[in-house]
Amino acid sequence: EAGVTQFPSHSVIEKGQTVTLRCDPISGHDNLYWYRRVMGKEIKFLLHFVKESKQDESGMPNNRFLAERTGGTYSTLKVQPAELEDSGVYFCASSLTGVEQYFGPGTRLTVT
Amino acid sequence: AQSVTQPDIHITVSEGASLELRCNYSYGATPYLFWYVQSPGQGLQLLLKYFSGDTLVQGIKGFEAEFKRSQSSFNLRKPSVHWSDAAEYFCAVCMDTGRRALTFGSGTRLQVQP
């Protein structure tokens, strides 16, 4: 069974540009989560989808971040425009039950 | 608000030695508890979890953790560390009902000396 996959693995963009991160959950997992780890700090929750609906987006830092999950399969996280403080590792996780979460390898975003 | 504390940022042990990584949480009730490991270049891998029942839980790779309600702790242990255990370890909690967002500790980086 394939695990959670994320693309790209690494992205380097300039301040003010747009970046779109993609996450493909484990097949059949309705729950999909985004997390972020900035500058070696704690991993922080961003949002939670159940199928295509946003169940909890309390962790989204501001309106420059837009997450979508059309059709309830893969999800994208767009940052527009990117700022320096957005640099970090973005993790996606999926879950069948909503409790045990299985993480992808992460996307390392560097904003210069 | 709930919080998770991993007091040790960095630990070095010799190969074959025992290991204990500390985790304390602050919560209104008993949460669900997890340990994850991130090896270099890899994503987060679930080592073990505690929901209820037996307070000593076994995980993968020979790890175990003990939940102590009185101390609000969920420490991770391994009797004999292997060089391949060098990684960063994260303790995490979530609510047992409702919101499922994980709250993570800051992580403990484990270095294993030959």
mmCIF file of C-alpha atoms in Angstrom:
data_model
loop_
_atom_site.group_PDB
_atom_site.id
_atom_site.type_symbol
_atom_site.label_atom_id
_atom_site.label_comp_id
_atom_site.label_asym_id
_atom_site.label_seq_id
_atom_site.Cartn_x
_atom_site.Cartn_y
_atom_site.Cartn_z
ATOM 1 C CA GLU A 1 0.000 0.000 0.000
ATOM 2 C CA ALA A 2 1.381 3.355 -1.016
ATOM 3 C CA GLY A 3 1.918 5.885 1.744
ATOM 4 C CA VAL A 4 1.232 9.578 1.761
ATOM 5 C CA THR A 5 3.107 11.323 -1.002
ATOM 6 C CA GLN A 6 3.964 14.987 -1.326
ATOM 7 C CA PHE A 7 5.214 17.042 -4.233
ATOM 8 C CA PRO A 8 7.579 18.737 -4.641
ATOM 9 C CA SER A 9 10.082 17.550 -2.075
ATOM 10 C CA HIS A 10 11.794 20.917 -2.120
ATOM 11 C CA SER A 11 10.816 24.310 -3.498
ATOM 12 C CA VAL A 12 12.835 27.496 -3.578
ATOM 13 C CA ILE A 13 10.961 30.659 -4.509
ATOM 14 C CA GLU A 14 11.404 34.369 -4.159
ATOM 15 C CA LYS A 15 9.398 36.521 -1.830
ATOM 16 C CA GLY A 16 6.162 37.544 -3.497
ATOM 17 C CA GLN A 17 5.911 34.503 -5.722
ATOM 18 C CA THR A 18 3.297 31.786 -5.539
ATOM 19 C CA VAL A 19 3.876 28.168 -4.655
ATOM 20 C CA THR A 20 1.502 25.224 -4.696
ATOM 21 C CA LEU A 21 2.184 22.132 -2.649
ATOM 22 C CA ARG A 22 0.445 18.862 -3.363
ATOM 23 C CA CYS A 23 -0.452 15.963 -1.114
ATOM 24 C CA ASP A 24 -1.796 12.567 -2.121
ATOM 25 C CA PRO A 25 -3.204 10.701 0.880
ATOM 26 C CA ILE A 26 -3.332 6.987 1.424
ATOM 27 C CA SER A 27 -6.116 5.564 -0.726
ATOM 28 C CA GLY A 28 -9.407 5.449 1.143
ATOM 29 C CA HIS A 29 -8.398 7.920 3.844
ATOM 30 C CA ASP A 30 -11.092 10.569 4.100
ATOM 31 C CA ASN A 31 -9.145 12.601 6.666
ATOM 32 C CA LEU A 32 -6.318 14.776 5.405
ATOM 33 C CA TYR A 33 -4.243 17.174 7.481
ATOM 34 C CA TRP A 34 -1.664 19.829 6.787
ATOM 35 C CA TYR A 35 1.048 20.749 9.282
ATOM 36 C CA ARG A 36 4.067 23.023 9.149
ATOM 37 C CA ARG A 37 7.404 23.156 10.925
ATOM 38 C CA VAL A 38 9.086 26.520 10.769
ATOM 39 C CA MET A 39 12.778 27.069 11.610
ATOM 40 C CA GLY A 40 13.182 24.041 13.890
ATOM 41 C CA LYS A 41 10.210 24.950 16.027
ATOM 42 C CA GLU A 42 7.272 22.740 16.877
ATOM 43 C CA ILE A 43 5.269 21.098 14.158
ATOM 44 C CA LYS A 44 2.061 23.121 13.984
ATOM 45 C CA PHE A 45 -1.357 22.114 12.709
ATOM 46 C CA LEU A 46 -2.738 24.074 9.782
ATOM 47 C CA LEU A 47 -6.002 22.430 8.767
ATOM 48 C CA HIS A 48 -8.034 19.255 8.510
ATOM 49 C CA PHE A 49 -10.184 18.020 5.636
ATOM 50 C CA VAL A 50 -12.822 15.347 5.844
ATOM 51 C CA LYS A 51 -13.330 14.341 2.256
ATOM 52 C CA GLU A 52 -13.595 17.655 0.427
ATOM 53 C CA SER A 53 -14.854 19.675 3.399
ATOM 54 C CA LYS A 54 -12.691 21.761 5.690
ATOM 55 C CA GLN A 55 -13.360 20.351 9.136
ATOM 56 C CA ASP A 56 -10.946 22.607 10.999
ATOM 57 C CA GLU A 57 -8.845 25.413 9.576
ATOM 58 C CA SER A 58 -8.017 27.088 12.853
ATOM 59 C CA GLY A 59 -4.277 26.749 12.282
ATOM 60 C CA MET A 60 -4.089 28.582 8.973
ATOM 61 C CA PRO A 61 -1.835 31.571 9.642
ATOM 62 C CA ASN A 62 -3.443 34.115 7.304
ATOM 63 C CA ASN A 63 -5.333 34.536 4.052
ATOM 64 C CA ARG A 64 -2.214 34.081 1.961
ATOM 65 C CA PHE A 65 -2.685 30.356 2.481
ATOM 66 C CA LEU A 66 -5.368 28.505 0.542
ATOM 67 C CA ALA A 67 -6.000 24.797 0.839
ATOM 68 C CA GLU A 68 -8.252 22.786 -1.425
ATOM 69 C CA ARG A 69 -9.284 19.190 -1.753
ATOM 70 C CA THR A 70 -11.502 18.969 -4.775
ATOM 71 C CA GLY A 71 -13.158 15.587 -5.146
ATOM 72 C CA GLY A 72 -11.933 14.481 -1.763
ATOM 73 C CA THR A 73 -8.747 12.904 -3.038
ATOM 74 C CA TYR A 74 -5.520 14.854 -3.287
ATOM 75 C CA SER A 75 -5.087 18.244 -1.681
ATOM 76 C CA THR A 76 -3.177 21.370 -2.596
ATOM 77 C CA LEU A 77 -1.859 24.123 -0.381
ATOM 78 C CA LYS A 78 -1.173 27.387 -2.131
ATOM 79 C CA VAL A 79 0.854 30.212 -0.662
ATOM 80 C CA GLN A 80 0.289 33.526 -2.442
ATOM 81 C CA PRO A 81 2.238 35.731 -2.126
ATOM 82 C CA ALA A 82 4.983 33.942 -0.238
ATOM 83 C CA GLU A 83 6.814 35.734 2.571
ATOM 84 C CA LEU A 84 10.170 34.935 4.159
ATOM 85 C CA GLU A 85 8.502 33.620 7.319
ATOM 86 C CA ASP A 86 6.676 30.975 5.290
ATOM 87 C CA SER A 87 9.906 29.012 4.909
ATOM 88 C CA GLY A 88 9.780 25.641 6.577
ATOM 89 C CA VAL A 89 8.716 22.066 6.064
ATOM 90 C CA TYR A 90 5.097 21.416 5.182
ATOM 91 C CA PHE A 91 3.786 18.008 6.133
ATOM 92 C CA CYS A 92 0.659 16.299 4.994
ATOM 93 C CA ALA A 93 -0.956 13.436 6.885
ATOM 94 C CA SER A 94 -3.930 11.213 6.248
ATOM 95 C CA SER A 95 -6.076 9.054 8.458
ATOM 96 C CA LEU A 96 -8.786 6.463 8.069
ATOM 97 C CA THR A 97 -10.201 6.880 11.562
ATOM 98 C CA GLY A 98 -9.337 10.514 12.109
ATOM 99 C CA VAL A 99 -7.042 9.631 14.999
ATOM 100 C CA GLU A 100 -3.982 7.732 13.766
ATOM 101 C CA GLN A 101 -2.324 10.007 11.290
ATOM 102 C CA TYR A 102 0.205 8.854 8.718
ATOM 103 C CA PHE A 103 2.585 11.453 7.461
ATOM 104 C CA GLY A 104 4.191 12.132 4.138
ATOM 105 C CA PRO A 105 7.860 13.024 3.697
ATOM 106 C CA GLY A 106 7.164 16.750 3.687
ATOM 107 C CA THR A 107 7.892 19.597 1.313
ATOM 108 C CA ARG A 108 10.746 21.886 2.267
ATOM 109 C CA LEU A 109 9.838 25.431 1.218
ATOM 110 C CA THR A 110 12.531 28.075 1.081
ATOM 111 C CA VAL A 111 11.485 31.669 0.435
ATOM 112 C CA THR A 112 14.366 33.982 -0.442
ATOM 113 C CA ALA B 1 -4.704 25.345 25.707
ATOM 114 C CA GLN B 2 -3.045 21.977 25.544
ATOM 115 C CA SER B 3 0.731 21.768 25.340
ATOM 116 C CA VAL B 4 3.410 19.119 25.046
ATOM 117 C CA THR B 5 6.857 19.438 26.564
ATOM 118 C CA GLN B 6 9.893 17.474 25.564
ATOM 119 C CA PRO B 7 12.517 18.816 27.948
ATOM 120 C CA ASP B 8 15.513 17.269 26.204
ATOM 121 C CA ILE B 9 16.389 18.944 22.923
ATOM 122 C CA HIS B 10 19.363 16.712 22.235
ATOM 123 C CA ILE B 11 20.429 13.368 23.731
ATOM 124 C CA THR B 12 23.507 11.295 22.998
ATOM 125 C CA VAL B 13 23.720 7.650 23.985
ATOM 126 C CA SER B 14 26.119 4.845 23.201
ATOM 127 C CA GLU B 15 25.012 2.013 20.997
ATOM 128 C CA GLY B 16 23.603 -0.767 23.147
ATOM 129 C CA ALA B 17 22.709 1.551 25.999
ATOM 130 C CA SER B 18 19.172 2.072 27.203
ATOM 131 C CA LEU B 19 17.149 5.112 26.227
ATOM 132 C CA GLU B 20 14.375 7.134 27.787
ATOM 133 C CA LEU B 21 12.896 10.196 26.105
ATOM 134 C CA ARG B 22 10.661 12.346 28.238
ATOM 135 C CA CYS B 23 7.294 13.781 27.319
ATOM 136 C CA ASN B 24 4.885 15.731 29.517
ATOM 137 C CA TYR B 25 1.562 17.139 28.461
ATOM 138 C CA SER B 26 -0.827 19.711 29.784
ATOM 139 C CA TYR B 27 -4.431 18.902 29.069
ATOM 140 C CA GLY B 28 -7.882 19.125 30.589
ATOM 141 C CA ALA B 29 -8.450 15.407 30.232
ATOM 142 C CA THR B 30 -6.498 12.354 29.169
ATOM 143 C CA PRO B 31 -5.711 12.832 25.508
ATOM 144 C CA TYR B 32 -4.671 10.346 22.917
ATOM 145 C CA LEU B 33 -0.876 10.094 22.971
ATOM 146 C CA PHE B 34 1.610 9.348 20.215
ATOM 147 C CA TRP B 35 5.300 9.095 19.517
ATOM 148 C CA TYR B 36 6.623 9.762 16.025
ATOM 149 C CA VAL B 37 10.144 9.447 14.672
ATOM 150 C CA GLN B 38 11.712 11.355 11.824
ATOM 151 C CA SER B 39 14.861 9.833 10.400
ATOM 152 C CA PRO B 40 17.128 11.990 8.238
ATOM 153 C CA GLY B 41 15.480 12.691 4.897
ATOM 154 C CA GLN B 42 12.317 10.852 5.886
ATOM 155 C CA GLY B 43 8.830 11.803 6.939
ATOM 156 C CA LEU B 44 7.287 11.244 10.350
ATOM 157 C CA GLN B 45 6.725 7.601 11.210
ATOM 158 C CA LEU B 46 4.278 6.539 13.899
ATOM 159 C CA LEU B 47 6.138 4.558 16.568
ATOM 160 C CA LEU B 48 3.312 3.880 18.995
ATOM 161 C CA LYS B 49 0.091 5.230 20.427
ATOM 162 C CA TYR B 50 -1.951 5.203 23.611
ATOM 163 C CA PHE B 51 -5.718 5.538 23.659
ATOM 164 C CA SER B 52 -6.783 3.694 26.795
ATOM 165 C CA GLY B 53 -6.241 0.481 28.747
ATOM 166 C CA ASP B 54 -2.833 -0.943 29.558
ATOM 167 C CA THR B 55 -0.557 1.980 30.347
ATOM 168 C CA LEU B 56 2.511 0.282 28.904
ATOM 169 C CA VAL B 57 2.299 0.209 25.132
ATOM 170 C CA GLN B 58 4.559 -1.521 22.677
ATOM 171 C CA GLY B 59 5.504 -0.032 19.353
ATOM 172 C CA ILE B 60 7.607 -0.749 16.350
ATOM 173 C CA LYS B 61 11.400 -1.049 16.293
ATOM 174 C CA GLY B 62 11.519 -2.307 19.881
ATOM 175 C CA PHE B 63 10.187 0.894 21.457
ATOM 176 C CA GLU B 64 7.719 1.095 24.299
ATOM 177 C CA ALA B 65 6.104 3.942 26.197
ATOM 178 C CA GLU B 66 4.432 4.221 29.556
ATOM 179 C CA PHE B 67 1.511 6.491 30.295
ATOM 180 C CA LYS B 68 1.482 7.879 33.834
ATOM 181 C CA ARG B 69 -1.674 9.847 34.511
ATOM 182 C CA SER B 70 -0.453 11.199 37.857
ATOM 183 C CA GLN B 71 2.585 12.719 36.195
ATOM 184 C CA SER B 72 0.930 13.653 32.881
ATOM 185 C CA SER B 73 3.786 11.854 31.194
ATOM 186 C CA PHE B 74 4.250 9.494 28.279
ATOM 187 C CA ASN B 75 7.935 8.620 28.196
ATOM 188 C CA LEU B 76 9.457 6.601 25.386
ATOM 189 C CA ARG B 77 11.922 3.840 26.173
ATOM 190 C CA LYS B 78 14.146 1.327 24.438
ATOM 191 C CA PRO B 79 16.324 -1.166 26.317
ATOM 192 C CA SER B 80 19.169 -1.245 23.774
ATOM 193 C CA VAL B 81 19.721 1.467 21.204
ATOM 194 C CA HIS B 82 20.954 0.725 17.694
ATOM 195 C CA TRP B 83 22.881 3.132 15.495
ATOM 196 C CA SER B 84 19.878 3.249 13.149
ATOM 197 C CA ASP B 85 17.779 4.798 15.933
ATOM 198 C CA ALA B 86 19.558 8.119 15.450
ATOM 199 C CA ALA B 87 16.720 10.450 14.505
ATOM 200 C CA GLU B 88 14.409 13.108 15.867
ATOM 201 C CA TYR B 89 11.577 11.952 18.091
ATOM 202 C CA PHE B 90 8.304 13.780 18.588
ATOM 203 C CA CYS B 91 5.670 13.313 21.230
ATOM 204 C CA ALA B 92 2.170 14.379 20.181
ATOM 205 C CA VAL B 93 -1.333 14.489 21.653
ATOM 206 C CA CYS B 94 -4.838 15.015 20.401
ATOM 207 C CA MET B 95 -8.265 15.194 21.976
ATOM 208 C CA ASP B 96 -10.169 11.976 22.521
ATOM 209 C CA THR B 97 -13.292 13.547 21.047
ATOM 210 C CA GLY B 98 -13.943 16.247 18.504
ATOM 211 C CA ARG B 99 -10.908 18.112 17.264
ATOM 212 C CA ARG B 100 -8.236 15.749 15.919
ATOM 213 C CA ALA B 101 -5.400 18.169 15.301
ATOM 214 C CA LEU B 102 -2.165 16.875 16.791
ATOM 215 C CA THR B 103 -0.225 19.069 19.192
ATOM 216 C CA PHE B 104 3.469 18.273 19.013
ATOM 217 C CA GLY B 105 6.368 18.706 21.369
ATOM 218 C CA SER B 106 9.457 20.457 20.099
ATOM 219 C CA GLY B 107 11.252 17.172 19.438
ATOM 220 C CA THR B 108 14.297 15.393 20.851
ATOM 221 C CA ARG B 109 17.218 14.724 18.571
ATOM 222 C CA LEU B 110 18.931 11.436 19.387
ATOM 223 C CA GLN B 111 22.549 10.856 18.509
ATOM 224 C CA VAL B 112 23.999 7.354 18.868
ATOM 225 C CA GLN B 113 27.697 6.906 19.496
ATOM 226 C CA PRO B 114 29.445 3.708 18.350
#
